Short mmCIF file of C-alpha atoms in Angstrom, two decimals:
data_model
loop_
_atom_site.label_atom_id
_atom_site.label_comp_id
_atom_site.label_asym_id
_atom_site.label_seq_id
_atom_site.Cartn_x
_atom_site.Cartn_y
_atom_site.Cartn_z
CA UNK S 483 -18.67 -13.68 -18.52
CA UNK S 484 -19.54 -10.60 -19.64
CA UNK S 485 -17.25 -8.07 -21.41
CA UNK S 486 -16.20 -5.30 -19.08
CA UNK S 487 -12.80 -4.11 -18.48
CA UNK S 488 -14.35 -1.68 -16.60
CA UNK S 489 -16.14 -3.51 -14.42
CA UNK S 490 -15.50 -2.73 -10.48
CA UNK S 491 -13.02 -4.52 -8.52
CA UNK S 492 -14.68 -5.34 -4.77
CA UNK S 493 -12.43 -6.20 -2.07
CA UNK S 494 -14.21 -6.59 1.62
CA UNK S 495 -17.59 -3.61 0.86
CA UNK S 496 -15.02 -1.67 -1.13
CA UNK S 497 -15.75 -0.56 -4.90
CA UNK S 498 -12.41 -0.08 -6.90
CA UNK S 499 -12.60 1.49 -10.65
CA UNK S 500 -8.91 1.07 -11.21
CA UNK S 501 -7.38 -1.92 -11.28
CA UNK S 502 -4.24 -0.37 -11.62
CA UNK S 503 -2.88 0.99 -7.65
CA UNK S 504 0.10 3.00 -7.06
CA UNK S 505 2.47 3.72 -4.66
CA UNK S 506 3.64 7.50 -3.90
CA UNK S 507 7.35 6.86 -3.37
CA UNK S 508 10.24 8.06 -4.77
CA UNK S 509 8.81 10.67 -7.02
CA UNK S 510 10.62 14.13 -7.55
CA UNK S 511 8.38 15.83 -5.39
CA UNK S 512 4.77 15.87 -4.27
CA UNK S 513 3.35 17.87 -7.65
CA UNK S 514 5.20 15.05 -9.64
CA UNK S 515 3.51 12.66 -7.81
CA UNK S 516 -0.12 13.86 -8.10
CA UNK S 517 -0.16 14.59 -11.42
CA UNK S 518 1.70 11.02 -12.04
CA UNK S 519 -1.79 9.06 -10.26
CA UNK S 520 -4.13 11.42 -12.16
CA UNK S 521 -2.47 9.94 -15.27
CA UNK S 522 -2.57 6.75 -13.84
CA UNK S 523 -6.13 7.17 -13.36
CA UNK S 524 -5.64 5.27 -10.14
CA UNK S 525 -7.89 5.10 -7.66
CA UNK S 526 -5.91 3.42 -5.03
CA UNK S 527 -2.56 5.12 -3.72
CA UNK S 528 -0.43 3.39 -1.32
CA UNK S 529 1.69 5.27 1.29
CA UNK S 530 3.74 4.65 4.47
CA UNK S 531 3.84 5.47 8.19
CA UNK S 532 6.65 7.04 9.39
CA UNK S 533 7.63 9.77 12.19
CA UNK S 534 6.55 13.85 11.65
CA UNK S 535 8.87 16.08 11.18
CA UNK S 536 9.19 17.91 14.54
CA UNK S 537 12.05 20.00 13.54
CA UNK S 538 10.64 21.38 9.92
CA UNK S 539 7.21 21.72 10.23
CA UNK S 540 7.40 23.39 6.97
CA UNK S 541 7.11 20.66 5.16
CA UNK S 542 4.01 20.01 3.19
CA UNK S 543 1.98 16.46 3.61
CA UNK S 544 1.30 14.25 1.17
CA UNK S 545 -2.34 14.22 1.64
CA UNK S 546 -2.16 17.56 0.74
CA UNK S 547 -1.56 16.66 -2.52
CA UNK S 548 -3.41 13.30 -2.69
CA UNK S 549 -7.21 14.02 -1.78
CA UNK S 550 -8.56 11.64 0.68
CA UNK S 551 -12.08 11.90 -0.31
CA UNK S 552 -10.65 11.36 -4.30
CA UNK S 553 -8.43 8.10 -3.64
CA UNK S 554 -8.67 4.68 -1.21
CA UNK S 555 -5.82 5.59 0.75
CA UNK S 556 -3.78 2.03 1.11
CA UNK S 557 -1.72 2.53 4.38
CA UNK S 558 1.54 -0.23 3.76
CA UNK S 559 3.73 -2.02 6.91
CA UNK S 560 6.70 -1.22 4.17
CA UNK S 561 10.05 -1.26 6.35
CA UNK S 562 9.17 -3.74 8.37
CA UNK S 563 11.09 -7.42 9.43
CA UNK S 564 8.67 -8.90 12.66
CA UNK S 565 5.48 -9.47 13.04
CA UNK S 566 5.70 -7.15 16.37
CA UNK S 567 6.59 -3.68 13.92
CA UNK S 568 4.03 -4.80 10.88
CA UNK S 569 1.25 -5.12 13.52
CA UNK S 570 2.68 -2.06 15.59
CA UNK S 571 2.44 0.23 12.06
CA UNK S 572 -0.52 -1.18 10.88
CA UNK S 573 -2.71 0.06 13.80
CA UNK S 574 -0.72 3.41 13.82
CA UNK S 575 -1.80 3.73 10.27
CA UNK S 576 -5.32 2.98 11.19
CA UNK S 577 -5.31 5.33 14.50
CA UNK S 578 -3.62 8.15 11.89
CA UNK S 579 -7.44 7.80 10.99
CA UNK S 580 -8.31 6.80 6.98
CA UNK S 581 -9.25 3.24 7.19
CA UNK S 582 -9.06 -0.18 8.52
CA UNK S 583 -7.22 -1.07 5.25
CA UNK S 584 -4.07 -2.21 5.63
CA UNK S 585 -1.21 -3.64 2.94
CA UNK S 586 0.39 -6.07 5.08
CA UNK S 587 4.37 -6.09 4.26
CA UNK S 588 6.89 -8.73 6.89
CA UNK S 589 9.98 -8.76 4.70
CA UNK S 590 12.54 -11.01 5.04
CA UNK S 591 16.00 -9.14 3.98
CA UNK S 592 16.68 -6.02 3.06
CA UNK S 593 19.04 -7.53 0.11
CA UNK S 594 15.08 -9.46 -1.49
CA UNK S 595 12.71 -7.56 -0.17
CA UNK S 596 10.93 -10.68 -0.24
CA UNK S 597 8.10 -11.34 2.05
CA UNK S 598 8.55 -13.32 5.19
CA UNK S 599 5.51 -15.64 4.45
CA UNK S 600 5.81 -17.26 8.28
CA UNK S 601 5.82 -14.00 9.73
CA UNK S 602 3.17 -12.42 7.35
CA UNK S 603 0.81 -15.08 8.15
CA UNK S 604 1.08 -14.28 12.11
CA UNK S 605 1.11 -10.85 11.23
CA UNK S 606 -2.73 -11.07 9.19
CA UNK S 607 -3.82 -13.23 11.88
CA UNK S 608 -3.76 -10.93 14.34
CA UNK S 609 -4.99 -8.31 12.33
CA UNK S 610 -7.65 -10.13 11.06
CA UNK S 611 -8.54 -10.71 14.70
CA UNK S 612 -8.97 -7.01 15.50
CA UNK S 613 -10.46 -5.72 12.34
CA UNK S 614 -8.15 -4.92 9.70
CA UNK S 615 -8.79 -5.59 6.08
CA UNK S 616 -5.57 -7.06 5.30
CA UNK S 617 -3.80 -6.96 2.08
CA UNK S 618 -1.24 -8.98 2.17
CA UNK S 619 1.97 -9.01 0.16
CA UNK S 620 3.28 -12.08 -0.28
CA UNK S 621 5.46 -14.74 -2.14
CA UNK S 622 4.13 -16.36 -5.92
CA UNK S 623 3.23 -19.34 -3.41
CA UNK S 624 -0.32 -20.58 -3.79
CA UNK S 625 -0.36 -22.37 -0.64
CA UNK S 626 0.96 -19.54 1.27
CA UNK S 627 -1.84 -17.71 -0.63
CA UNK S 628 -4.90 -20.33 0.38
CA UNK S 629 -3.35 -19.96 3.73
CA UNK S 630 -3.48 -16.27 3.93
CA UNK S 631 -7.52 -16.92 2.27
CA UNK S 632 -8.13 -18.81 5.15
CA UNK S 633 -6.97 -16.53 8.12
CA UNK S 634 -9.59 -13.84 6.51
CA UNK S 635 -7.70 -12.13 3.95
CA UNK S 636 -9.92 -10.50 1.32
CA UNK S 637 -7.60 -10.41 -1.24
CA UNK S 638 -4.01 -11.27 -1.64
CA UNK S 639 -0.50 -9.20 -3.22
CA UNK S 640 2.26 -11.77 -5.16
CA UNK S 641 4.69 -10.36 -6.58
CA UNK S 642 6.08 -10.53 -9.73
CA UNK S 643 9.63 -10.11 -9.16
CA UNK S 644 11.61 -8.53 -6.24
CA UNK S 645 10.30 -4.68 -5.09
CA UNK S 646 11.70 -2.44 -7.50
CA UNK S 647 13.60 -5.06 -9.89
CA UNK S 648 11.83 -4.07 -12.93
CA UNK S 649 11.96 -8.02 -13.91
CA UNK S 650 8.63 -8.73 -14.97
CA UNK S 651 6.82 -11.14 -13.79
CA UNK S 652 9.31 -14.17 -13.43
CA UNK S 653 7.12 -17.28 -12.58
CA UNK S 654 4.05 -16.59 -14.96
CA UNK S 655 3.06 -20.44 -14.20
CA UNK S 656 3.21 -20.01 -9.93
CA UNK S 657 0.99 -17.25 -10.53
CA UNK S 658 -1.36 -18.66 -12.51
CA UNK S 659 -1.77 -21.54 -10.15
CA UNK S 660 -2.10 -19.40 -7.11
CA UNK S 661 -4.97 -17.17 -9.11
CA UNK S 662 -6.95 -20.75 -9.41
CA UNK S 663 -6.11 -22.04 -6.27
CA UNK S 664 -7.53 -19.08 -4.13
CA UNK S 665 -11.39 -17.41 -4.77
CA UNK S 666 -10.88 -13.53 -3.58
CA UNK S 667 -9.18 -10.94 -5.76
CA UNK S 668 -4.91 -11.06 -6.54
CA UNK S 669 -3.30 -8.01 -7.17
CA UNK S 670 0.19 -8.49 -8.24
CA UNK S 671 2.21 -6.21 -6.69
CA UNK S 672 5.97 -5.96 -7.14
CA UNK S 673 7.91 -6.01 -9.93
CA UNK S 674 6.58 -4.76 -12.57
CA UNK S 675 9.53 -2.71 -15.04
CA UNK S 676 6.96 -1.62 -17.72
CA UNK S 677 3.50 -1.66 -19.73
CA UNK S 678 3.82 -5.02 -20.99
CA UNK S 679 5.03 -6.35 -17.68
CA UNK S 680 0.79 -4.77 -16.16
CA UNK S 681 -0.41 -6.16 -19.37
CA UNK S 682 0.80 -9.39 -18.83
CA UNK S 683 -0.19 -9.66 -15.31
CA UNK S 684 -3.58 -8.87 -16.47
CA UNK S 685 -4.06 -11.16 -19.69
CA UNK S 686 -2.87 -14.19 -17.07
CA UNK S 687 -5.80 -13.29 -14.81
CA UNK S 688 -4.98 -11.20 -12.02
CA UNK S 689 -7.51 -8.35 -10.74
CA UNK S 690 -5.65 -5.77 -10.27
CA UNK S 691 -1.42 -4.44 -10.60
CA UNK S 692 0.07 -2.53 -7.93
CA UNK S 693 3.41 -0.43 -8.63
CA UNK S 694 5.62 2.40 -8.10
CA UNK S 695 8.86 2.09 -8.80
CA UNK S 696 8.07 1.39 -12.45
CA UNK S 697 6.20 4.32 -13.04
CA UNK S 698 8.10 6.78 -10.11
CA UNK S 699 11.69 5.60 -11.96
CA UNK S 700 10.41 6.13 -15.26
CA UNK S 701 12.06 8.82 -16.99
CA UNK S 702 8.88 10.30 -17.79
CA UNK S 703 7.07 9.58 -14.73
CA UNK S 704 3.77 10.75 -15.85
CA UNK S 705 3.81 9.59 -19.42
CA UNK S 706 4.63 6.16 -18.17
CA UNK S 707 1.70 6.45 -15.56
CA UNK S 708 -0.54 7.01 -18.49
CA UNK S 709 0.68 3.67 -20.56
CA UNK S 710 0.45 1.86 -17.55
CA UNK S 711 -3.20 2.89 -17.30
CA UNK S 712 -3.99 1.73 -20.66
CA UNK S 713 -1.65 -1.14 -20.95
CA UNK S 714 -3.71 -2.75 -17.48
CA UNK S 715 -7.25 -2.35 -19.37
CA UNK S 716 -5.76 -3.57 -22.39
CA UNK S 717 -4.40 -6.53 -20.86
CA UNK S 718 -7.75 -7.08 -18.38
CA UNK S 719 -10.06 -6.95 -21.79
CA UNK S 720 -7.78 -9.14 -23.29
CA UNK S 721 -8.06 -11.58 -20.23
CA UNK S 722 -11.89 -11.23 -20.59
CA UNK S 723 -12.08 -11.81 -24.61
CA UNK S 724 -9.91 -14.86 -24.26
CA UNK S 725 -7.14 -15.50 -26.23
CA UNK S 726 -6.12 -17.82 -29.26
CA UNK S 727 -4.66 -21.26 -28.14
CA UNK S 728 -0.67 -21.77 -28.93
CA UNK S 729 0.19 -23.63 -32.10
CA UNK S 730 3.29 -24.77 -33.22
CA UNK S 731 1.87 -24.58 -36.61
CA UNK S 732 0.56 -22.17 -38.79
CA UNK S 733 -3.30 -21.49 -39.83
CA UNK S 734 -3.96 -19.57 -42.29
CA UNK S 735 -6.41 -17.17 -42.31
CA UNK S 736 -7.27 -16.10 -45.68
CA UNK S 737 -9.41 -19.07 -47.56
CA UNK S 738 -7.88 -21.35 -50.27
CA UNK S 739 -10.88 -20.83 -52.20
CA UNK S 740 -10.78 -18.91 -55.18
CA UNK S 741 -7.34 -18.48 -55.35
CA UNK S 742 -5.74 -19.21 -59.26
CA UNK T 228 6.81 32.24 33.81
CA UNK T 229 8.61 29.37 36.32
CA UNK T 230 6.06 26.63 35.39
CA UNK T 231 7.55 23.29 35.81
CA UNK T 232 8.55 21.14 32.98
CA UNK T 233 9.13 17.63 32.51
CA UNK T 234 11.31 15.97 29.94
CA UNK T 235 9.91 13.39 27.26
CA UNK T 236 10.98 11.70 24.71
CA UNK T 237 9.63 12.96 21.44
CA UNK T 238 10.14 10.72 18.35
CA UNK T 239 13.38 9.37 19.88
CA UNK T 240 14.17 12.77 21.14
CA UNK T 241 14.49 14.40 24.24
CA UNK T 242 12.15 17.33 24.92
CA UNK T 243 11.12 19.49 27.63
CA UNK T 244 7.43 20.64 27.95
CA UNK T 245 5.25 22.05 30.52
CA UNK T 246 4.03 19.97 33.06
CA UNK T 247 -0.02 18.66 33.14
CA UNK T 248 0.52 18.83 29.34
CA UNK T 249 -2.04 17.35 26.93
CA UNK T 250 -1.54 15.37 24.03
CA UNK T 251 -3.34 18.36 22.32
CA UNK T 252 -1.32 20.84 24.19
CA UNK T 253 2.20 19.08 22.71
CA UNK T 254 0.28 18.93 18.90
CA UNK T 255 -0.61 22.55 19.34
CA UNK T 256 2.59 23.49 20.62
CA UNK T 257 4.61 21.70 17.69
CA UNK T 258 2.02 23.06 14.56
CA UNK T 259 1.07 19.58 14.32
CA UNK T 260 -3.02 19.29 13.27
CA UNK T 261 -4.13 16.59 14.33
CA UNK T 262 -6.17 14.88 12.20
CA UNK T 263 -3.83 13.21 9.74
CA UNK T 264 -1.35 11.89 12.94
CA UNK T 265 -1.47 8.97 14.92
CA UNK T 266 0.14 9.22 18.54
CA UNK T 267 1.40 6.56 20.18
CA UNK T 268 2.28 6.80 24.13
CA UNK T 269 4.74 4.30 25.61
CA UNK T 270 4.11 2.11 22.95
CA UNK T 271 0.32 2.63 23.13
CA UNK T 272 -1.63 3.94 20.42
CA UNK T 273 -3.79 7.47 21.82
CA UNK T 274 -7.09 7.68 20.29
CA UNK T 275 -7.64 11.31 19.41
CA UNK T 276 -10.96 11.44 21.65
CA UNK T 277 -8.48 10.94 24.52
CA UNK T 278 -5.74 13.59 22.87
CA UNK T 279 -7.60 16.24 24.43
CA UNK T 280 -7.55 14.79 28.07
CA UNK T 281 -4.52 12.41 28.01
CA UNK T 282 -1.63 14.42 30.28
CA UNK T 283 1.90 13.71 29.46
CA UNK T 284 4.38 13.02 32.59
CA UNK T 285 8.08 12.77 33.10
CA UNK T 286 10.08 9.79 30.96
CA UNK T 287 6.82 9.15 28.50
CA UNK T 288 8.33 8.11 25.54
CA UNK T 289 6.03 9.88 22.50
CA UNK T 290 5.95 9.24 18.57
CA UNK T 291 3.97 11.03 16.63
CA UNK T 292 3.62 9.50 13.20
CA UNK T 293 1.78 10.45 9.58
CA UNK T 294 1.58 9.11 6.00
CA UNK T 295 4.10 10.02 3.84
CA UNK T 296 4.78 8.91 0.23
CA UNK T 297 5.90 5.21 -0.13
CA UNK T 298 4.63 2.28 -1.73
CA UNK T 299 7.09 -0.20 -2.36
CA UNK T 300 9.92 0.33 0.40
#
């Protein structure tokens, strides 16, 4: 393999630089959150669906703020339970006119956040059927991941640890299975509290880390944005140099020759 | 000025507008541009060719919908 941590992520006849994508929630406000994924150096920005304004058309729009032509915008099913809303949002998001992309969230409770896998795989299905590149988020369960391979995702979201937990990545072992047992890109998505959490993710293999929360609850939002950047090319370049085998023992590394 | 109007349902609102309205008509009407929005019409999506054409009658239930910032709920 050659030695690349840039090297372009392709997902379905899309290029990627990043491998780090963001989501534009829960920032202060909409200058907060630009200047937070230009730190980031992001090149993929997730963002939700949801009813205009009609009362206070004074309010400014995100893509205002996030250029269209400058990022992949990653339209997200966030918010919904059935297959019936994910499927309903994810064509509004494509009719609201960016892409056929589509990060493909059927949660399960509101307490988790965790995916409904049963539902999710109904959900891709059908929008595999009529298009979409789906993106699913799902579960640290390789078999729901081969599953989700074989209905025509292109790539497929794990998490790490419940949406906005901050826990790290709390089955390191799962996800290294699932990354072996399926051949298209994994973004781990969810989770993630801070840099070492991305690097981590990285070093074990994944393609790409996808977060918000971590960098949008940050008390510095931007400066975090910026370690989160370096910390997920640190940890891919680290993935591709391959690390040192675990030894219960020492080895030293200075020679015993020529010592008194 | 007595033109008739017909009441739809706008977002989960009630909302009176001029009758042999167009989708375009209601966009124009509410500041909306309409190139970032996706309308959907009694639960069918509008393609925007068809905003300009598509008339609006009595009882249509209308959302109009746009990106806004989220990522992870």
């Amino acid at each position: 393999m050659e030695i690349d941590a840039n090297n372009r992520l392709r997902i379905a006849g899309y290029e990627f630089k990043s491998r780090l994508w963001v989501g534009t929630g829960k920032y202060k406000d909409f200058i907060e959150t630009q200047k937070a994924i230009e730190a980031s150096g992001a090149d993929v920005v997730t963002v939700a669906v949801r009813r205009v304004n009609i009362t206070d058309r004074s309010k400014e729009n995100l893509l205002d703020y996030i250029d269209p032509k400058k990022y992949t915008i990653l339209p997200n099913t966030a918010g919904c339970y059935t297959v019936e809303d994910a499927v309903r949002y994810a064509r509004l998001a494509r009719a609201a006119g960016i892409s056929d992309l589509v990060k493909l969230e059927v949660l399960g409770d509101e307490k988790t956040l965790f995916p409904d896998t049963i539902g999710l795989l109904e959900a891709a299905k059908i929008l595999v059927k009529e298009g979409f590149v789906v993106l699913p988020y799902t579960n640290d369960d390789p078999i729901v991941a081969k599953k989700l391979v074989d209905i025509g995702c292109p790539a497929v979201m794990p998490l790490a640890a419940p949406i906005g937990s901050g826990l790290g990545i709390r089955n390191p072992y799962n996800l290294k299975i699932l990354m072996e047992a399926v051949n298209v890109p994994v973004i781990v998505d969810a989770g993630v509290g801070t840099a070492s959490d991305a690097a981590l993710a990285m070093e074990y293999g994944a393609d790409a880390v996808l977060m918000n929360t971590a960098i949008a609850g940050a008390q510095s939002p931007i400066a975090m944005a910026e370690a989160m950047k370096y910390a997920v090319w640190a940890g891919r370049l680290a993935y591709q140099a391959g690390r040192i085998p675990r030894k219960l023992y020492a080895t030293a590394s200075s020679p015993i020759e020529g010592m008194l | 000025m007595a033109s008739a109007t017909v009441t739809i349902q706008l977002n989960g609102e009630p909302r009176g507008v001029n009758e042999q309205i167009t989708v375009s008509d209601l966009l124009r009407e509410l500041n909306i541009k309409p190139d970032r929005v996706a309308v959907e019409l009694n639960l069918e999506i509008v393609e925007r060719q068809m905003f300009d054409t598509r008339l609006l009658k009595e009882g249509d239930r209308v959302e109009i919908l746009s990106f806004i910032g989220g990522g992870r709920e």
